[in-house]
PDB file of C-alpha atoms and ligand atoms in Angstrom:
ATOM      1  CA  VAL A   1      95.990 100.351 111.934  1.00 96.00           C
ATOM      2  CA  GLU A   2      96.367  97.441 114.345  1.00 97.00           C
ATOM      3  CA  ASP A   3      97.532  94.500 112.237  1.00 96.00           C
ATOM      4  CA  GLN A   4      97.412  93.171 108.681  1.00 96.00           C
ATOM      5  CA  ASN A   5      94.234  91.197 109.103  1.00 97.00           C
ATOM      6  CA  GLN A   6      92.271  94.087 110.636  1.00 97.00           C
ATOM      7  CA  LEU A   7      93.381  96.566 107.954  1.00 97.00           C
ATOM      8  CA  ARG A   8      92.704  94.106 105.115  1.00 97.00           C
ATOM      9  CA  LEU A   9      89.216  93.247 106.392  1.00 98.00           C
ATOM     10  CA  ALA A  10      88.295  96.899 106.975  1.00 98.00           C
ATOM     11  CA  GLY A  11      89.680  97.972 103.587  1.00 98.00           C
ATOM     12  CA  GLU A  12      87.970  95.210 101.621  1.00 98.00           C
ATOM     13  CA  PHE A  13      84.588  95.636 103.272  1.00 98.00           C
ATOM     14  CA  THR A  14      84.438  99.428 103.187  1.00 98.00           C
ATOM     15  CA  GLN A  15      85.626  99.580  99.574  1.00 98.00           C
ATOM     16  CA  LYS A  16      82.993  97.064  98.519  1.00 97.00           C
ATOM     17  CA  ASN A  17      80.426  99.343 100.157  1.00 97.00           C
ATOM     18  CA  GLY A  18      81.575 102.552  98.486  1.00 97.00           C
ATOM     19  CA  ALA A  19      84.614 103.833 100.420  1.00 98.00           C
ATOM     20  CA  ARG A  20      87.240 105.514  98.228  1.00 97.00           C
ATOM     21  CA  LEU A  21      90.049 106.162 100.688  1.00 98.00           C
ATOM     22  CA  LEU A  22      91.550 104.015 103.397  1.00 97.00           C
ATOM     23  CA  ARG A  23      92.213 106.078 106.510  1.00 97.00           C
ATOM     24  CA  GLY A  24      94.411 104.309 109.014  1.00 96.00           C
ATOM     25  CA  GLY A  25      96.492 105.781 111.800  1.00 95.00           C
ATOM     26  CA  ILE A  26     100.162 104.791 111.924  1.00 96.00           C
ATOM     27  CA  PHE A  27     100.988 107.487 114.480  1.00 94.00           C
ATOM     28  CA  LYS A  28      98.041 108.125 116.787  1.00 91.00           C
ATOM     29  CA  MET A  29      97.558 111.356 118.709  1.00 88.00           C
ATOM     30  CA  ARG A  30      96.104 110.103 121.970  1.00 89.00           C
ATOM     31  CA  THR A  31      95.044 112.212 124.939  1.00 90.00           C
ATOM     32  CA  ASP A  32      96.492 109.659 127.346  1.00 93.00           C
ATOM     33  CA  PRO A  33     100.145 108.783 126.671  1.00 93.00           C
ATOM     34  CA  ALA A  34      99.445 105.302 128.066  1.00 93.00           C
ATOM     35  CA  SER A  35      96.940 104.603 125.221  1.00 94.00           C
ATOM     36  CA  PHE A  36      97.902 102.773 122.009  1.00 92.00           C
ATOM     37  CA  GLN A  37     100.143 105.180 120.074  1.00 93.00           C
ATOM     38  CA  GLY A  38     100.104 103.402 116.711  1.00 95.00           C
ATOM     39  CA  LEU A  39     102.499 100.931 115.117  1.00 95.00           C
ATOM     40  CA  GLY A  40     104.862 103.599 113.795  1.00 95.00           C
ATOM     41  CA  LEU A  41     107.317 103.396 110.904  1.00 93.00           C
ATOM     42  CA  GLN A  42     108.115  99.725 111.437  1.00 94.00           C
ATOM     43  CA  ALA A  43     104.689  98.818 109.956  1.00 94.00           C
ATOM     44  CA  LEU A  44     105.181 100.920 106.834  1.00 95.00           C
ATOM     45  CA  GLU A  45     106.401  98.162 104.543  1.00 95.00           C
ATOM     46  CA  TRP A  46     103.434  95.841 104.950  1.00 96.00           C
ATOM     47  CA  ILE A  47     100.965  98.758 104.979  1.00 96.00           C
ATOM     48  CA  SER A  48     102.418  99.841 101.648  1.00 96.00           C
ATOM     49  CA  SER A  49     101.995  96.433 100.026  1.00 96.00           C
ATOM     50  CA  LEU A  50      98.522  95.940 101.492  1.00 96.00           C
ATOM     51  CA  LYS A  51      97.419  99.334 100.185  1.00 96.00           C
ATOM     52  CA  LYS A  52      98.517  98.299  96.679  1.00 95.00           C
ATOM     53  CA  GLU A  53      96.788  94.952  97.012  1.00 96.00           C
ATOM     54  CA  LEU A  54      93.536  96.682  98.021  1.00 97.00           C
ATOM     55  CA  SER A  55      94.153  99.439  95.458  1.00 96.00           C
ATOM     56  CA  MET A  56      92.923 102.119  97.821  1.00 97.00           C
ATOM     57  CA  PRO A  57      94.703 105.435  98.397  1.00 97.00           C
ATOM     58  CA  LEU A  58      96.011 105.701 101.968  1.00 98.00           C
ATOM     59  CA  VAL A  59      95.298 108.579 104.344  1.00 98.00           C
ATOM     60  CA  THR A  60      97.250 108.710 107.581  1.00 98.00           C
ATOM     61  CA  GLU A  61      97.831 111.256 110.296  1.00 97.00           C
ATOM     62  CA  ILE A  62     101.141 113.082 110.410  1.00 97.00           C
ATOM     63  CA  THR A  63     102.184 114.244 113.861  1.00 95.00           C
ATOM     64  CA  ASP A  64     105.780 115.288 113.246  1.00 96.00           C
ATOM     65  CA  ALA A  65     107.411 116.982 110.248  1.00 97.00           C
ATOM     66  CA  ARG A  66     110.319 114.536 110.537  1.00 97.00           C
ATOM     67  CA  HIS A  67     107.950 111.771 109.388  1.00 97.00           C
ATOM     68  CA  ILE A  68     107.112 113.467 106.072  1.00 97.00           C
ATOM     69  CA  GLU A  69     110.109 111.969 104.311  1.00 97.00           C
ATOM     70  CA  PRO A  70     109.608 108.310 105.334  1.00 96.00           C
ATOM     71  CA  LEU A  71     105.812 108.503 104.865  1.00 97.00           C
ATOM     72  CA  LEU A  72     105.862 110.336 101.510  1.00 97.00           C
ATOM     73  CA  PRO A  73     106.302 107.271  99.249  1.00 96.00           C
ATOM     74  CA  VAL A  74     103.457 105.383 100.938  1.00 96.00           C
ATOM     75  CA  VAL A  75     100.913 108.032 101.874  1.00 98.00           C
ATOM     76  CA  ASP A  76      98.421 109.544  99.408  1.00 98.00           C
ATOM     77  CA  MET A  77      96.990 112.099 101.817  1.00 98.00           C
ATOM     78  CA  PHE A  78      98.362 113.452 105.087  1.00 98.00           C
ATOM     79  CA  GLN A  79      95.815 113.982 107.840  1.00 98.00           C
ATOM     80  CA  VAL A  80      96.551 116.846 110.216  1.00 98.00           C
ATOM     81  CA  GLY A  81      94.664 116.101 113.399  1.00 98.00           C
ATOM     82  CA  THR A  82      92.622 118.494 115.482  1.00 98.00           C
ATOM     83  CA  ARG A  83      95.478 119.018 117.954  1.00 97.00           C
ATOM     84  CA  ASN A  84      97.879 120.039 115.198  1.00 98.00           C
ATOM     85  CA  MET A  85      95.671 122.514 113.340  1.00 98.00           C
ATOM     86  CA  TYR A  86      97.686 125.309 114.943  1.00 98.00           C
ATOM     87  CA  ASN A  87     101.046 123.626 114.245  1.00 98.00           C
ATOM     88  CA  TYR A  88     102.074 126.121 111.590  1.00 98.00           C
ATOM     89  CA  ALA A  89     105.597 124.692 111.262  1.00 98.00           C
ATOM     90  CA  LEU A  90     104.085 121.316 110.299  1.00 98.00           C
ATOM     91  CA  LEU A  91     101.568 122.941 107.935  1.00 98.00           C
ATOM     92  CA  LYS A  92     104.343 124.862 106.175  1.00 98.00           C
ATOM     93  CA  GLU A  93     106.400 121.694 105.682  1.00 98.00           C
ATOM     94  CA  LEU A  94     103.347 119.903 104.241  1.00 98.00           C
ATOM     95  CA  GLY A  95     102.861 122.897 101.959  1.00 98.00           C
ATOM     96  CA  LYS A  96     106.239 122.149 100.389  1.00 98.00           C
ATOM     97  CA  THR A  97     104.949 118.755  99.195  1.00 98.00           C
ATOM     98  CA  LYS A  98     102.238 118.136  96.620  1.00 98.00           C
ATOM     99  CA  THR A  99     100.584 115.402  98.669  1.00 98.00           C
ATOM    100  CA  PRO A 100      96.980 116.285  99.596  1.00 98.00           C
ATOM    101  CA  VAL A 101      96.468 117.444 103.182  1.00 98.00           C
ATOM    102  CA  LEU A 102      93.313 116.619 105.150  1.00 98.00           C
ATOM    103  CA  LEU A 103      93.137 119.470 107.640  1.00 99.00           C
ATOM    104  CA  LYS A 104      90.919 118.767 110.597  1.00 98.00           C
ATOM    105  CA  ARG A 105      89.387 121.674 112.435  1.00 98.00           C
ATOM    106  CA  GLY A 106      90.881 122.341 115.853  1.00 98.00           C
ATOM    107  CA  PHE A 107      88.347 121.402 118.517  1.00 98.00           C
ATOM    108  CA  SER A 108      88.402 124.953 119.831  1.00 98.00           C
ATOM    109  CA  ALA A 109      89.150 126.698 116.543  1.00 98.00           C
ATOM    110  CA  LEU A 110      87.049 129.406 114.967  1.00 98.00           C
ATOM    111  CA  ALA A 111      86.178 128.535 111.369  1.00 98.00           C
ATOM    112  CA  GLU A 112      88.115 131.632 110.335  1.00 98.00           C
ATOM    113  CA  GLU A 113      91.246 130.256 112.052  1.00 98.00           C
ATOM    114  CA  TRP A 114      90.707 126.909 110.321  1.00 98.00           C
ATOM    115  CA  LEU A 115      90.633 128.576 106.895  1.00 98.00           C
ATOM    116  CA  LEU A 116      93.758 130.563 107.803  1.00 98.00           C
ATOM    117  CA  ALA A 117      95.503 127.338 108.837  1.00 98.00           C
ATOM    118  CA  ALA A 118      94.686 125.993 105.345  1.00 99.00           C
ATOM    119  CA  GLU A 119      96.349 129.118 103.921  1.00 98.00           C
ATOM    120  CA  TYR A 120      99.632 128.072 105.569  1.00 98.00           C
ATOM    121  CA  VAL A 121      99.670 124.970 103.358  1.00 98.00           C
ATOM    122  CA  LEU A 122      98.397 126.710 100.215  1.00 98.00           C
ATOM    123  CA  LYS A 123     100.872 129.579 100.531  1.00 98.00           C
ATOM    124  CA  GLU A 124     103.841 127.204 100.331  1.00 98.00           C
ATOM    125  CA  GLY A 125     102.605 125.951  96.962  1.00 98.00           C
ATOM    126  CA  ASN A 126     100.514 122.879  97.795  1.00 98.00           C
ATOM    127  CA  PRO A 127      96.971 123.527  96.464  1.00 98.00           C
ATOM    128  CA  ASN A 128      95.658 120.138  97.604  1.00 98.00           C
ATOM    129  CA  VAL A 129      93.953 120.883 100.896  1.00 98.00           C
ATOM    130  CA  VAL A 130      90.755 119.204 102.065  1.00 98.00           C
ATOM    131  CA  LEU A 131      89.014 120.511 105.193  1.00 99.00           C
ATOM    132  CA  CYS A 132      87.432 118.213 107.774  1.00 99.00           C
ATOM    133  CA  GLU A 133      84.869 119.240 110.405  1.00 99.00           C
ATOM    134  CA  ARG A 134      85.273 116.830 113.342  1.00 98.00           C
ATOM    135  CA  GLY A 135      83.304 118.438 116.142  1.00 98.00           C
ATOM    136  CA  ILE A 136      84.145 121.201 118.562  1.00 98.00           C
ATOM    137  CA  ARG A 137      84.270 121.413 122.333  1.00 98.00           C
ATOM    138  CA  THR A 138      81.151 122.929 123.868  1.00 98.00           C
ATOM    139  CA  PHE A 139      79.328 122.731 127.215  1.00 98.00           C
ATOM    140  CA  GLU A 140      77.448 119.642 125.987  1.00 98.00           C
ATOM    141  CA  LYS A 141      78.643 116.398 127.556  1.00 97.00           C
ATOM    142  CA  ALA A 142      76.147 113.932 126.050  1.00 97.00           C
ATOM    143  CA  THR A 143      78.342 113.690 122.964  1.00 97.00           C
ATOM    144  CA  ARG A 144      82.161 113.627 122.839  1.00 96.00           C
ATOM    145  CA  ASN A 145      82.191 116.775 120.705  1.00 98.00           C
ATOM    146  CA  THR A 146      79.490 118.944 119.148  1.00 98.00           C
ATOM    147  CA  LEU A 147      79.437 118.312 115.410  1.00 98.00           C
ATOM    148  CA  ASP A 148      79.188 121.729 113.790  1.00 98.00           C
ATOM    149  CA  LEU A 149      77.275 120.922 110.616  1.00 98.00           C
ATOM    150  CA  GLY A 150      76.211 124.526 110.177  1.00 98.00           C
ATOM    151  CA  ILE A 151      79.817 125.357 109.396  1.00 98.00           C
ATOM    152  CA  VAL A 152      79.735 123.191 106.241  1.00 98.00           C
ATOM    153  CA  PRO A 153      77.619 125.577 104.121  1.00 98.00           C
ATOM    154  CA  TRP A 154      79.412 128.507 105.813  1.00 98.00           C
ATOM    155  CA  VAL A 155      82.785 127.234 104.593  1.00 98.00           C
ATOM    156  CA  LYS A 156      81.427 126.204 101.180  1.00 98.00           C
ATOM    157  CA  ALA A 157      80.273 129.794 100.667  1.00 98.00           C
ATOM    158  CA  ARG A 158      83.753 131.164 101.439  1.00 98.00           C
ATOM    159  CA  SER A 159      86.225 128.623 100.127  1.00 98.00           C
ATOM    160  CA  ASP A 160      86.622 126.339  97.124  1.00 98.00           C
ATOM    161  CA  LEU A 161      88.334 123.682  99.222  1.00 98.00           C
ATOM    162  CA  PRO A 162      86.458 120.382  99.581  1.00 98.00           C
ATOM    163  CA  VAL A 163      84.915 119.798 103.012  1.00 98.00           C
ATOM    164  CA  LEU A 164      84.613 116.433 104.717  1.00 98.00           C
ATOM    165  CA  VAL A 165      82.704 115.660 107.895  1.00 98.00           C
ATOM    166  CA  ASP A 166      83.888 113.184 110.537  1.00 98.00           C
ATOM    167  CA  PRO A 167      80.827 112.068 112.533  1.00 98.00           C
ATOM    168  CA  SER A 168      82.891 109.492 114.457  1.00 98.00           C
ATOM    169  CA  HIS A 169      84.860 112.079 116.438  1.00 98.00           C
ATOM    170  CA  GLY A 170      82.018 114.562 115.977  1.00 98.00           C
ATOM    171  CA  THR A 171      79.706 112.507 118.168  1.00 98.00           C
ATOM    172  CA  GLY A 172      81.942 109.909 119.819  1.00 98.00           C
ATOM    173  CA  VAL A 173      79.001 107.485 119.920  1.00 98.00           C
ATOM    174  CA  SER A 174      78.674 104.842 117.191  1.00 98.00           C
ATOM    175  CA  ALA A 175      74.851 104.809 117.390  1.00 98.00           C
ATOM    176  CA  LEU A 176      74.761 108.513 116.465  1.00 98.00           C
ATOM    177  CA  VAL A 177      77.187 108.260 113.553  1.00 98.00           C
ATOM    178  CA  PRO A 178      74.844 107.133 110.710  1.00 98.00           C
ATOM    179  CA  ALA A 179      72.373 109.998 111.186  1.00 98.00           C
ATOM    180  CA  MET A 180      75.214 112.523 111.168  1.00 98.00           C
ATOM    181  CA  CYS A 181      76.632 110.963 107.970  1.00 98.00           C
ATOM    182  CA  TRP A 182      73.295 111.509 106.250  1.00 98.00           C
ATOM    183  CA  ALA A 183      72.978 115.013 107.691  1.00 98.00           C
ATOM    184  CA  ALA A 184      76.513 115.855 106.495  1.00 98.00           C
ATOM    185  CA  ALA A 185      75.554 114.874 102.953  1.00 98.00           C
ATOM    186  CA  ALA A 186      72.388 116.967 103.157  1.00 98.00           C
ATOM    187  CA  ALA A 187      74.441 119.917 104.464  1.00 98.00           C
ATOM    188  CA  GLY A 188      76.561 119.805 101.320  1.00 98.00           C
ATOM    189  CA  ALA A 189      79.701 118.017 102.513  1.00 98.00           C
ATOM    190  CA  ASP A 190      81.935 116.600  99.786  1.00 98.00           C
ATOM    191  CA  GLY A 191      82.604 113.449 101.742  1.00 98.00           C
ATOM    192  CA  ILE A 192      82.590 111.769 105.104  1.00 98.00           C
ATOM    193  CA  MET A 193      85.258 110.114 107.179  1.00 98.00           C
ATOM    194  CA  VAL A 194      83.987 107.253 109.322  1.00 98.00           C
ATOM    195  CA  GLU A 195      85.781 104.935 111.682  1.00 98.00           C
ATOM    196  CA  VAL A 196      84.975 101.280 110.966  1.00 98.00           C
ATOM    197  CA  HIS A 197      86.353  98.208 112.730  1.00 98.00           C
ATOM    198  CA  PRO A 198      85.799  94.450 112.171  1.00 98.00           C
ATOM    199  CA  ASP A 199      85.166  94.120 115.915  1.00 98.00           C
ATOM    200  CA  PRO A 200      84.600  97.579 117.482  1.00 98.00           C
ATOM    201  CA  ALA A 201      84.505  96.185 121.032  1.00 97.00           C
ATOM    202  CA  LYS A 202      88.106  94.998 120.592  1.00 97.00           C
ATOM    203  CA  ALA A 203      89.456  98.108 118.820  1.00 97.00           C
ATOM    204  CA  LYS A 204      92.684  99.543 120.248  1.00 95.00           C
ATOM    205  CA  SER A 205      91.472 103.084 119.601  1.00 94.00           C
ATOM    206  CA  ASP A 206      88.053 104.769 119.628  1.00 94.00           C
ATOM    207  CA  GLY A 207      86.019 101.519 119.369  1.00 96.00           C
ATOM    208  CA  TYR A 208      82.974 103.121 121.050  1.00 97.00           C
ATOM    209  CA  GLN A 209      82.605 105.430 118.054  1.00 98.00           C
ATOM    210  CA  ALA A 210      83.508 102.926 115.311  1.00 98.00           C
ATOM    211  CA  LEU A 211      80.858 101.337 113.107  1.00 98.00           C
ATOM    212  CA  SER A 212      80.683  97.574 112.717  1.00 98.00           C
ATOM    213  CA  PHE A 213      80.674  96.261 109.138  1.00 98.00           C
ATOM    214  CA  GLU A 214      76.939  95.694 109.338  1.00 98.00           C
ATOM    215  CA  ALA A 215      76.261  99.248 110.553  1.00 98.00           C
ATOM    216  CA  PHE A 216      78.591 100.696 107.897  1.00 98.00           C
ATOM    217  CA  GLY A 217      76.835  98.762 105.126  1.00 98.00           C
ATOM    218  CA  GLN A 218      73.430  99.989 106.283  1.00 98.00           C
ATOM    219  CA  MET A 219      74.654 103.570 106.683  1.00 98.00           C
ATOM    220  CA  MET A 220      76.065 103.572 103.141  1.00 98.00           C
ATOM    221  CA  ALA A 221      72.894 102.143 101.604  1.00 98.00           C
ATOM    222  CA  GLN A 222      70.880 104.944 103.182  1.00 98.00           C
ATOM    223  CA  LEU A 223      73.562 107.528 102.319  1.00 98.00           C
ATOM    224  CA  ARG A 224      73.116 106.693  98.629  1.00 98.00           C
ATOM    225  CA  GLN A 225      69.435 107.602  98.948  1.00 98.00           C
ATOM    226  CA  VAL A 226      70.155 110.878 100.766  1.00 98.00           C
ATOM    227  CA  VAL A 227      72.775 111.875  98.221  1.00 98.00           C
ATOM    228  CA  LYS A 228      70.391 111.008  95.391  1.00 97.00           C
ATOM    229  CA  ALA A 229      67.636 113.080  96.978  1.00 97.00           C
ATOM    230  CA  MET A 230      70.088 116.005  96.986  1.00 96.00           C
ATOM    231  CA  GLY A 231      70.584 115.587  93.237  1.00 97.00           C
ATOM    232  CA  ARG A 232      74.117 114.215  93.649  1.00 96.00           C
ATOM    233  CA  SER A 233      75.725 110.797  93.418  1.00 94.00           C
ATOM    234  CA  LEU A 234      78.355 108.799  95.290  1.00 91.00           C
ATOM    235  CA  ASP A 235      79.850 107.524  92.018  1.00 83.00           C
TER     236      ASP A 235
HETATM  237  C1  LIG B 301      91.412 110.494 114.154  1.00 50.58           C
HETATM  238  O1  LIG B 301      91.003 110.851 113.034  1.00 50.58           O
HETATM  239  O2  LIG B 301      91.531 109.306 114.487  1.00 50.58           O
HETATM  240  C2  LIG B 301      91.715 111.551 115.124  1.00 50.58           C
HETATM  241  C3  LIG B 301      92.494 111.341 116.184  1.00 50.58           C
HETATM  242  O3  LIG B 301      91.090 112.691 114.827  1.00 50.58           O
HETATM  243  P1  LIG B 301      91.070 114.115 115.579  1.00 50.58           P
HETATM  244  O4  LIG B 301      92.435 114.672 115.326  1.00 50.58           O
HETATM  245  O5  LIG B 301      89.986 114.831 114.870  1.00 50.58           O
HETATM  246  O6  LIG B 301      90.768 113.851 117.027  1.00 50.58           O
HETATM  247 MN1  LIG B 302      90.187 108.152 116.044  1.00 50.58          MN
END
């Protein structure tokens, strides 16, 4: 989330092309502390009214348990980022709410550890956990991470939790994102999370892996065909 215009444009366009959830970072977990850290709580009021105007549920990353209370009235799903998958104190606090939790896989986490991290939320009484494969760290440097699509059917065979795939962080290269969206659908994912920006070259975060509106529209058109070929539907 950068400003009202950017969020409105991205929300309107993606929804028109089949997106169901609006994922925007208010607190960003950045590797470099000098990078854009997000607008923080001061932006919450206008984000809340814009979300209602767009009538899209809002997903945002939670980086600190102290933000649960102020974010709770506005947020429809808390994203736990890759760096916080092992933050069991945070997971337990989220487990005390009923708000859905999108639990990203740690970039060095075994799938078994990822499922156990989900248990921390479930055990506290919140059954609404969605898993998200976002790429793992390997020896390969051509891509930002190595998207582990093989883990999708592995998890689906062992857990009833829905599984999303995030090809944006999974590849870190916008040109590679569409093919991995289609592959995620073919691998049995329940959904995808894709970074989209009205002007990727000017994005304050991760622009090199964000799809333009045109690329997102084309990706979604093809995704409908892939999903149909798998005997499923986006609707
Ligand atoms: C993100 O979704 O923007 C993000 C920072 O994800 P991850 O925690 O997977 O790096
Ligand atoms: Mn990002």
